Amino acid sequence: MSEKKIRVRFAPSPTGYLHIGGARTALFNYLFAKKYNGVFILRIEDTDELRSTKESMHSIFESLKWLGLSWDEGAIDEEREIGDFGPYIQSKREALGIYKKYAEELLKKGMAYYCYCTPKELEEMRLKAHLEKRPPKYDGRCRHLTQQQIKNFELEGRKPVIRFKMPDDGITSWNDLIHGELKFENKLLYDFIMIKASGYPTYNFACVVDDHLMDITHVIRGDDHISNTPLQINIYKAFGWELPNFAHLSMILGPDGTRLSKRHGATSISEYRKLGYLPHTMKNYLALLGWSTKDSQQIFEKGELEEKFDLEGCQKNPAIFDPVKLTWMNGEYIRKMTKDELYEASLPFLKEAGIDLSKASSNVADIVAIEQEKYKLLSDIPKLIDFFFTDEITYDEISVEKVLKKPGVRNILSEIKEVYEKIEIFTEVNIENATRQFCKEKGYKTSEVFHPVRVAVSGRSHGPTLFKMLEYIGKRRVLVRLEKSISFFLS
């Protein structure tokens, strides 16, 4: 590793939510910076004037914060930023004339030129290349325009773009930190647009200028950018700038082996948050998409990823996004949470489900924790404990038929209700002792009593440990529900 201070950046385009691939890229940049005491920068690349929105930008900020990926420099929101290399939003940099300045420098050097081709002419060019079975690339017809041709085009009202003049021969290569040496023949590259007719820079030009001016040492991004890299390297060379190190992360595929997309389910980080995944789960799982430790560790404690991450562990082959494994991992992390952590994490989901916590007969954190071993998602919590917070519960029809309507159940519930009425301190231990003593005295099997009591007071045949559940429901509600079952279901 060089002695130069490591500076990496995550540079999303605010044209939508932060998706799985983008979040993985942000995470790897963050971990790389943390591992080597470097600087992690957030730069917003909003040069797509038509699709970029403030809403998307805000969503990206919120998703990164939720994942715990704090940045050292960059935009904090649409207005504020931290760091000495700003602005960190490209539209603001464009307004300062930064990209225009560097484009004009290449024009003066003869390494760029104005192109007046119309969309129709470009389409004809693509069609001709297709018919001749050639790669569809710009044919360079505006490289050597005369002053008269330029004047004529301007009189027609054509607005030019600025194209980079790609070398006609030779090889562009680099040693990718993940893929090894990669080579492209320059004759197969094309004179890409640097500055659009609107005056806005394109991605390939703006990111090179910004990476240079922000002293970026390592460009870590998805391997869908490999084809952009030779174009960008030639920009670096044209200016005589030092190249950063490039590392291209493997593609992420769905379980069926095709590129991850909406058809595989949720794709944005905000969607996974709403579904009830923990931020630490997402961070852990994203780290395993194309990276592993030598011992293939799966679960990481807080701070371990920052300590163990390295680019040497990144793989060339595509990573498979497995929702089943992600959900399993989430359940593992939920079980590791303290009672108070689980309670705090559950609150938005309880509120969303319309549960009135003030109606609890016991400590809400205790109630939430009672089914902790069963939760896979935070969104599971409301539906597993909702009956603790209401006087009117919903009874599962199958459980009623199979359990409450069996012969003799009415008598059992009437008798156990009398037992529970006499319990002064309605705690788990006292309820269990009284119930087992009742079974013994009456000659009932415990299942003959336990099952009807569970369905009568919770409305379902499966749930938390019975006697703790009865304690948390509370004596008043237990007696009311037993009475309702006796009079309603068994009359």
Coordinates of C-alpha atoms in Angstrom, one line a residue:
M1 CA 0.0 0.0 0.0
S2 CA 1.4 3.4 -0.9
E3 CA 2.4 6.0 1.7
K4 CA -0.1 8.5 0.1
K5 CA -3.2 9.1 2.2
I6 CA -5.9 6.8 0.9
R7 CA -8.9 8.7 -0.4
V8 CA -11.9 6.8 -1.8
R9 CA -15.3 8.0 -2.9
F10 CA -18.8 6.7 -3.4
A11 CA -20.4 8.7 -6.2
P12 CA -24.1 7.8 -6.8
S13 CA -26.4 9.3 -9.3
P14 CA -29.6 10.5 -7.6
T15 CA -31.9 9.1 -10.2
G16 CA -33.6 6.6 -7.8
Y17 CA -33.2 4.8 -4.5
L18 CA -29.9 3.3 -3.3
H19 CA -30.0 -0.2 -4.6
I20 CA -28.2 -3.3 -3.5
G21 CA -25.3 -2.9 -6.0
G22 CA -24.7 0.7 -5.1
A23 CA -24.9 0.0 -1.3
R24 CA -22.3 -2.8 -1.8
T25 CA -20.0 -0.3 -3.6
A26 CA -20.5 2.3 -0.9
L27 CA -19.7 -0.4 1.8
F28 CA -16.5 -1.6 0.2
N29 CA -15.2 1.9 -0.2
Y30 CA -16.1 2.7 3.4
L31 CA -14.5 -0.5 4.7
F32 CA -11.3 0.1 2.6
A33 CA -11.0 3.6 4.0
K34 CA -11.5 2.4 7.6
K35 CA -9.0 -0.5 7.2
Y36 CA -6.2 1.9 6.1
N37 CA -7.2 5.0 8.1
G38 CA -8.2 6.7 4.9
V39 CA -10.9 9.2 3.9
F40 CA -14.3 8.1 2.7
I41 CA -16.0 10.7 0.4
L42 CA -19.6 11.0 -0.7
R43 CA -20.0 12.8 -4.0
I44 CA -23.3 13.2 -5.8
E45 CA -23.1 12.9 -9.5
D46 CA -26.3 14.6 -10.7
T47 CA -25.3 15.4 -14.2
D48 CA -28.4 13.6 -15.6
E49 CA -30.5 16.7 -15.6
L50 CA -33.7 15.0 -16.6
R51 CA -33.7 12.1 -14.1
S52 CA -31.8 13.4 -11.0
T53 CA -34.1 14.5 -8.1
K54 CA -33.7 15.9 -4.7
E55 CA -36.0 13.1 -3.4
S56 CA -33.5 10.5 -4.6
M57 CA -30.6 12.4 -3.2
H58 CA -32.3 12.5 0.2
S59 CA -33.1 8.8 0.0
I60 CA -29.4 8.0 -0.7
F61 CA -28.3 10.1 2.3
E62 CA -30.9 8.3 4.6
S63 CA -30.0 4.8 3.4
L64 CA -26.3 5.3 3.9
K65 CA -26.9 6.7 7.4
W66 CA -29.1 3.8 8.2
L67 CA -26.4 1.3 7.1
G68 CA -24.0 3.1 9.4
L69 CA -21.7 4.2 6.5
S70 CA -20.7 7.6 7.8
W71 CA -18.6 9.7 5.4
D72 CA -15.6 11.9 6.2
E73 CA -16.1 14.4 3.4
G74 CA -18.9 15.2 1.0
A75 CA -22.5 16.4 0.8
I76 CA -24.5 16.1 4.0
D77 CA -27.7 17.2 2.4
E78 CA -28.7 19.4 -0.6
E79 CA -27.2 22.5 1.0
R80 CA -24.5 21.5 3.6
E81 CA -21.2 19.6 3.1
I82 CA -18.0 18.8 5.0
G83 CA -14.5 18.8 3.5
D84 CA -12.0 21.0 1.7
F85 CA -12.5 19.7 -1.8
G86 CA -16.1 20.8 -2.5
P87 CA -18.6 21.4 -3.8
Y88 CA -19.3 17.7 -3.6
I89 CA -22.5 17.9 -5.8
Q90 CA -21.6 17.9 -9.5
S91 CA -24.4 20.3 -10.6
K92 CA -22.8 22.9 -8.2
R93 CA -19.4 22.2 -9.6
E94 CA -20.8 22.7 -13.1
A95 CA -22.2 26.0 -12.1
L96 CA -18.7 27.1 -11.1
G97 CA -17.4 26.3 -14.6
I98 CA -15.0 23.6 -13.4
Y99 CA -15.8 21.1 -16.2
K100 CA -15.9 23.8 -18.9
K101 CA -12.5 25.0 -17.9
Y102 CA -10.9 21.5 -18.3
A103 CA -12.8 20.8 -21.5
E104 CA -11.4 24.0 -23.0
E105 CA -7.9 23.0 -22.0
L106 CA -8.3 19.8 -24.1
L107 CA -9.7 21.8 -27.0
K108 CA -6.7 24.0 -27.0
K109 CA -4.4 20.9 -26.9
G110 CA -6.2 19.5 -29.9
M111 CA -7.3 16.5 -27.8
A112 CA -11.0 17.4 -28.0
Y113 CA -13.3 18.9 -30.6
Y114 CA -16.8 20.3 -31.2
C115 CA -19.2 17.9 -32.7
Y116 CA -22.3 19.3 -34.5
C117 CA -23.9 15.9 -35.5
T118 CA -27.7 15.8 -35.1
P119 CA -29.5 12.9 -33.4
K120 CA -30.7 11.8 -36.8
E121 CA -27.2 11.7 -38.2
L122 CA -26.0 9.7 -35.2
E123 CA -28.8 7.2 -35.6
E124 CA -27.9 6.8 -39.3
M125 CA -24.3 6.2 -38.3
R126 CA -25.4 3.5 -35.8
L127 CA -27.6 1.8 -38.4
K128 CA -24.8 1.8 -41.0
A129 CA -22.4 0.2 -38.5
H130 CA -25.0 -2.4 -37.7
L131 CA -25.6 -3.3 -41.4
E132 CA -21.8 -3.5 -41.9
K133 CA -21.5 -5.7 -38.7
R134 CA -19.2 -3.2 -37.0
P135 CA -19.4 -1.9 -33.4
P136 CA -21.7 1.1 -33.3
K137 CA -19.2 3.9 -32.6
Y138 CA -18.9 7.5 -33.6
D139 CA -17.1 7.8 -36.9
G140 CA -15.2 11.0 -36.1
R141 CA -16.6 13.0 -38.9
C142 CA -16.4 16.3 -36.9
R143 CA -12.8 15.8 -36.0
H144 CA -11.5 18.1 -38.7
L145 CA -14.2 20.6 -39.6
T146 CA -13.3 23.7 -41.4
Q147 CA -14.2 27.1 -40.1
Q148 CA -16.8 27.4 -42.9
Q149 CA -18.4 24.1 -41.9
I150 CA -18.6 25.2 -38.3
K151 CA -20.1 28.5 -39.4
N152 CA -22.7 26.8 -41.5
F153 CA -23.7 24.4 -38.7
E154 CA -24.1 27.3 -36.3
L155 CA -26.2 29.2 -38.8
E156 CA -28.5 26.2 -38.9
G157 CA -28.9 26.6 -35.1
R158 CA -27.0 23.4 -34.2
K159 CA -25.7 23.2 -30.7
P160 CA -22.4 21.3 -30.4
V161 CA -21.2 18.8 -27.9
I162 CA -17.5 18.5 -27.1
R163 CA -16.0 15.1 -27.9
F164 CA -12.7 13.6 -26.7
K165 CA -10.3 12.7 -29.4
M166 CA -9.4 9.1 -28.7
P167 CA -6.0 7.7 -29.9
D168 CA -6.4 5.8 -33.1
D169 CA -4.0 3.0 -32.3
G170 CA -2.1 1.5 -29.4
I171 CA -3.4 -0.2 -26.2
T172 CA -5.0 1.2 -23.0
S173 CA -4.3 -1.1 -20.1
W174 CA -4.2 -1.1 -16.3
N175 CA -3.6 -3.5 -13.5
D176 CA -7.0 -3.9 -11.8
L177 CA -6.7 -4.7 -8.1
I178 CA -9.3 -7.4 -8.5
H179 CA -9.2 -8.6 -12.1
G180 CA -5.5 -8.2 -12.8
E181 CA -4.2 -6.8 -16.1
L182 CA -6.9 -5.6 -18.4
K183 CA -6.3 -4.3 -22.0
F184 CA -8.4 -2.5 -24.6
E185 CA -7.4 -1.7 -28.2
N186 CA -7.7 2.1 -28.7
K187 CA -9.1 1.6 -32.2
L188 CA -12.1 -0.2 -30.7
L189 CA -12.8 2.8 -28.4
Y190 CA -14.8 5.8 -29.5
D191 CA -14.7 9.6 -29.3
F192 CA -17.1 10.0 -26.4
I193 CA -19.0 13.1 -25.5
M194 CA -17.3 15.1 -22.7
I195 CA -19.7 18.1 -22.6
K196 CA -23.3 17.8 -23.7
A197 CA -25.1 20.5 -25.7
S198 CA -26.7 21.6 -22.5
G199 CA -23.3 22.5 -21.1
Y200 CA -23.4 19.6 -18.6
P201 CA -20.5 17.2 -18.4
T202 CA -21.0 13.5 -19.1
Y203 CA -20.2 10.8 -16.5
N204 CA -16.9 9.7 -18.0
F205 CA -15.5 13.3 -18.1
A206 CA -16.8 14.7 -14.9
C207 CA -15.8 11.8 -12.7
V208 CA -12.2 11.9 -14.0
V209 CA -11.9 15.7 -13.3
D210 CA -13.5 15.3 -9.9
D211 CA -11.4 12.3 -8.9
H212 CA -8.3 14.2 -9.8
L213 CA -9.2 17.4 -8.1
M214 CA -10.4 15.5 -5.0
D215 CA -7.1 13.5 -4.8
I216 CA -8.9 10.1 -5.1
T217 CA -6.3 7.3 -4.8
H218 CA -8.5 4.3 -5.4
V219 CA -11.6 4.0 -7.6
I220 CA -13.6 1.0 -6.2
R221 CA -16.8 0.4 -8.2
G222 CA -18.8 -2.3 -10.0
D223 CA -17.4 -4.2 -13.0
D224 CA -20.1 -2.7 -15.2
H225 CA -17.7 0.2 -15.3
I226 CA -14.8 -1.7 -16.8
S227 CA -15.7 -0.6 -20.3
N228 CA -15.7 3.0 -19.1
T229 CA -12.2 2.8 -17.6
P230 CA -10.1 2.9 -20.8
L231 CA -12.0 6.0 -21.8
Q232 CA -11.3 7.6 -18.5
I233 CA -7.6 6.6 -18.4
N234 CA -7.1 8.4 -21.8
I235 CA -8.5 11.5 -20.2
Y236 CA -6.0 11.2 -17.3
K237 CA -3.2 10.8 -19.9
A238 CA -4.4 13.7 -22.0
F239 CA -4.0 16.0 -18.9
G240 CA -0.8 14.3 -17.7
W241 CA -2.5 13.4 -14.4
E242 CA -1.5 10.5 -12.2
L243 CA -3.8 7.5 -12.5
P244 CA -5.7 6.3 -9.4
N245 CA -5.8 2.5 -8.6
F246 CA -8.8 0.8 -10.1
A247 CA -10.7 -2.1 -8.5
H248 CA -13.8 -3.4 -10.2
L249 CA -16.2 -5.4 -8.0
S250 CA -18.0 -8.5 -9.3
M251 CA -21.5 -8.3 -10.7
I252 CA -24.4 -9.3 -8.4
L253 CA -26.8 -11.9 -9.7
G254 CA -30.2 -13.2 -8.5
P255 CA -30.7 -16.8 -7.3
D256 CA -31.6 -17.8 -10.9
G257 CA -28.2 -16.6 -12.2
T258 CA -29.5 -13.5 -14.0
R259 CA -28.6 -9.9 -13.1
L260 CA -30.3 -8.8 -9.9
S261 CA -33.5 -6.8 -10.6
K262 CA -37.0 -6.1 -9.5
R263 CA -38.2 -9.6 -10.5
H264 CA -36.1 -11.0 -7.7
G265 CA -37.9 -9.0 -5.1
A266 CA -36.8 -5.8 -3.3
T267 CA -33.7 -4.2 -4.7
S268 CA -33.4 -0.9 -2.8
I269 CA -32.0 -0.5 0.7
S270 CA -35.1 1.5 1.8
E271 CA -37.3 -1.5 0.8
Y272 CA -35.3 -3.9 3.0
R273 CA -35.5 -1.4 5.9
K274 CA -39.3 -1.3 5.6
L275 CA -39.4 -5.1 5.4
G276 CA -37.8 -5.3 8.8
Y277 CA -34.1 -6.1 8.1
L278 CA -31.6 -4.7 10.6
P279 CA -28.9 -2.4 9.3
H280 CA -26.1 -4.6 10.7
T281 CA -27.6 -7.6 8.8
M282 CA -27.6 -5.7 5.5
K283 CA -24.0 -4.4 6.1
N284 CA -22.8 -8.0 7.0
Y285 CA -24.6 -9.6 4.0
L286 CA -23.6 -7.0 1.5
A287 CA -19.9 -7.5 2.6
L288 CA -20.2 -11.2 1.6
L289 CA -21.4 -10.3 -2.0
G290 CA -18.1 -10.8 -3.8
W291 CA -15.8 -10.8 -0.8
S292 CA -14.8 -13.3 1.9
T293 CA -12.2 -13.9 4.6
K294 CA -9.8 -16.8 4.2
D295 CA -11.8 -18.8 6.7
S296 CA -15.1 -17.9 5.0
Q297 CA -16.5 -16.2 8.1
Q298 CA -20.2 -15.5 7.8
I299 CA -21.3 -13.5 10.9
F300 CA -19.3 -10.4 12.0
E301 CA -19.5 -8.6 15.3
K302 CA -19.4 -4.8 15.4
G303 CA -16.1 -3.5 14.1
E304 CA -14.9 -6.8 12.7
L305 CA -15.6 -5.9 9.0
E306 CA -13.6 -2.7 9.3
E307 CA -10.7 -4.7 10.7
K308 CA -10.8 -7.7 8.3
F309 CA -11.8 -6.2 5.0
D310 CA -9.2 -6.2 2.2
L311 CA -9.4 -6.1 -1.6
E312 CA -7.4 -9.4 -1.8
G313 CA -10.6 -11.1 -0.6
C314 CA -12.7 -9.8 -3.5
Q315 CA -13.6 -12.3 -6.1
K316 CA -13.8 -11.9 -9.9
N317 CA -16.8 -14.2 -10.3
P318 CA -20.4 -12.9 -10.0
A319 CA -21.9 -12.9 -6.5
I320 CA -25.3 -14.5 -5.9
F321 CA -27.8 -12.5 -3.9
D322 CA -29.7 -15.1 -1.8
P323 CA -32.8 -13.7 0.0
V324 CA -33.1 -16.9 2.1
K325 CA -29.6 -16.5 3.5
L326 CA -30.2 -12.8 4.1
T327 CA -33.4 -13.6 6.1
W328 CA -31.6 -16.3 8.1
M329 CA -28.8 -13.9 8.9
N330 CA -31.3 -11.3 10.1
G331 CA -32.9 -13.8 12.5
E332 CA -29.4 -14.5 13.9
Y333 CA -28.8 -10.8 14.5
I334 CA -32.2 -10.3 16.1
R335 CA -31.4 -13.1 18.6
K336 CA -28.2 -11.3 19.5
M337 CA -30.0 -8.1 20.4
T338 CA -30.6 -7.0 24.0
K339 CA -34.2 -6.7 25.2
D340 CA -33.9 -2.9 25.0
E341 CA -32.3 -2.9 21.5
L342 CA -35.1 -5.2 20.2
Y343 CA -37.8 -2.9 21.8
E344 CA -36.3 0.2 20.2
A345 CA -36.0 -1.5 16.8
S346 CA -39.6 -2.8 17.0
L347 CA -41.3 0.5 17.7
P348 CA -41.7 1.8 14.1
F349 CA -43.2 -1.6 13.1
L350 CA -45.6 -1.7 16.1
K351 CA -46.7 1.8 15.3
E352 CA -47.1 1.0 11.6
A353 CA -49.3 -2.0 12.6
G354 CA -51.6 0.4 14.6
I355 CA -50.8 -1.2 17.9
D356 CA -51.6 0.9 20.9
L357 CA -48.8 0.3 23.4
S358 CA -50.6 2.0 26.2
K359 CA -53.0 -0.9 26.3
A360 CA -50.3 -3.3 27.4
S361 CA -50.8 -5.0 30.8
S362 CA -47.1 -5.6 31.2
N363 CA -43.8 -3.9 30.2
V364 CA -43.8 -3.6 26.4
A365 CA -40.1 -4.5 26.1
D366 CA -40.8 -7.8 27.9
I367 CA -43.7 -8.5 25.6
V368 CA -41.7 -7.8 22.5
A369 CA -38.8 -10.1 23.8
I370 CA -41.1 -13.0 24.6
E371 CA -41.0 -14.3 21.0
Q372 CA -37.4 -13.1 20.2
E373 CA -36.3 -16.6 19.2
K374 CA -38.9 -16.7 16.4
Y375 CA -38.5 -13.4 14.7
K376 CA -36.8 -13.4 11.3
L377 CA -37.8 -9.8 10.4
L378 CA -38.8 -6.9 12.6
S379 CA -42.0 -6.8 10.6
D380 CA -42.8 -10.2 12.2
I381 CA -43.1 -8.7 15.6
P382 CA -46.6 -7.1 15.5
K383 CA -48.4 -10.1 14.1
L384 CA -46.9 -12.4 16.8
I385 CA -47.7 -10.2 19.8
D386 CA -50.7 -8.1 18.8
F387 CA -53.0 -10.0 21.2
F388 CA -51.2 -8.5 24.2
F389 CA -52.5 -5.0 23.4
T390 CA -56.2 -5.4 22.9
D391 CA -59.4 -6.4 24.6
E392 CA -60.8 -7.9 21.4
I393 CA -58.7 -10.6 19.9
T394 CA -59.2 -12.5 16.7
Y395 CA -59.7 -16.3 17.0
D396 CA -58.1 -18.6 14.4
E397 CA -61.0 -20.7 13.1
I398 CA -59.0 -23.9 12.7
S399 CA -57.7 -23.7 16.3
V400 CA -61.2 -23.1 17.6
E401 CA -62.5 -26.2 15.7
K402 CA -59.6 -28.5 16.7
V403 CA -59.1 -27.3 20.3
L404 CA -62.0 -25.3 21.8
K405 CA -64.8 -27.4 20.4
K406 CA -63.5 -30.7 21.6
P407 CA -65.8 -32.5 24.2
G408 CA -65.1 -31.5 27.8
V409 CA -63.2 -28.3 27.0
R410 CA -66.0 -26.0 28.3
N411 CA -65.8 -27.7 31.7
I412 CA -62.0 -27.5 31.8
L413 CA -62.0 -23.8 31.0
S414 CA -64.7 -23.1 33.6
E415 CA -62.7 -24.9 36.3
I416 CA -59.3 -23.3 35.4
K417 CA -60.9 -19.9 35.3
E418 CA -61.9 -20.4 39.0
V419 CA -58.3 -21.5 39.8
Y420 CA -56.9 -18.3 38.1
E421 CA -59.4 -16.1 39.9
K422 CA -57.8 -17.2 43.2
I423 CA -54.2 -16.4 42.2
E424 CA -53.4 -13.1 44.0
I425 CA -50.0 -12.5 42.5
F426 CA -50.5 -13.4 38.8
T427 CA -46.9 -14.3 37.8
E428 CA -45.5 -17.0 35.5
V429 CA -44.4 -19.2 38.4
N430 CA -47.6 -19.0 40.4
I431 CA -49.8 -19.6 37.3
E432 CA -47.7 -22.6 36.3
N433 CA -47.8 -24.2 39.7
A434 CA -51.5 -23.6 40.1
T435 CA -52.2 -25.1 36.6
R436 CA -50.1 -28.2 37.1
Q437 CA -51.7 -28.8 40.5
F438 CA -55.1 -28.4 38.9
C439 CA -54.2 -31.1 36.3
K440 CA -52.9 -33.4 38.9
E441 CA -56.0 -33.1 41.2
K442 CA -58.5 -33.4 38.3
G443 CA -56.6 -36.2 36.5
Y444 CA -56.1 -34.2 33.3
K445 CA -53.1 -34.5 31.0
T446 CA -51.3 -31.2 30.8
S447 CA -52.0 -31.0 27.1
E448 CA -55.8 -31.3 27.7
V449 CA -55.6 -28.0 29.7
F450 CA -52.6 -26.1 28.3
H451 CA -53.9 -26.1 24.7
P452 CA -57.4 -24.9 25.3
V453 CA -56.1 -22.2 27.6
R454 CA -53.7 -21.0 25.0
V455 CA -56.4 -20.8 22.3
A456 CA -58.9 -19.2 24.6
V457 CA -56.6 -16.3 25.7
S458 CA -54.6 -15.7 22.5
G459 CA -56.9 -16.9 19.7
R460 CA -54.2 -19.1 18.3
S461 CA -52.7 -22.6 18.9
H462 CA -49.1 -21.5 18.7
G463 CA -47.3 -18.7 20.5
P464 CA -45.0 -17.8 23.4
T465 CA -44.3 -20.0 26.4
L466 CA -47.7 -20.4 28.0
F467 CA -47.4 -19.2 31.5
K468 CA -45.2 -16.2 30.8
M469 CA -47.7 -15.3 28.1
L470 CA -50.6 -15.4 30.6
E471 CA -48.6 -13.2 33.0
Y472 CA -48.0 -10.6 30.3
I473 CA -51.6 -10.6 29.1
G474 CA -52.6 -9.9 32.7
K475 CA -55.1 -11.5 35.0
R476 CA -58.1 -9.3 34.1
R477 CA -57.8 -10.0 30.3
V478 CA -57.1 -13.7 30.9
L479 CA -60.3 -14.1 32.9
V480 CA -62.4 -12.1 30.4
R481 CA -61.1 -14.2 27.5
L482 CA -61.7 -17.4 29.3
E483 CA -65.2 -16.4 30.0
K484 CA -65.8 -15.3 26.4
S485 CA -64.5 -18.7 25.2
I486 CA -66.8 -20.5 27.6
S487 CA -69.9 -18.6 26.7
F488 CA -69.4 -17.9 23.0
F489 CA -67.5 -20.8 21.5
L490 CA -68.9 -23.5 23.7
S491 CA -72.5 -22.5 24.2

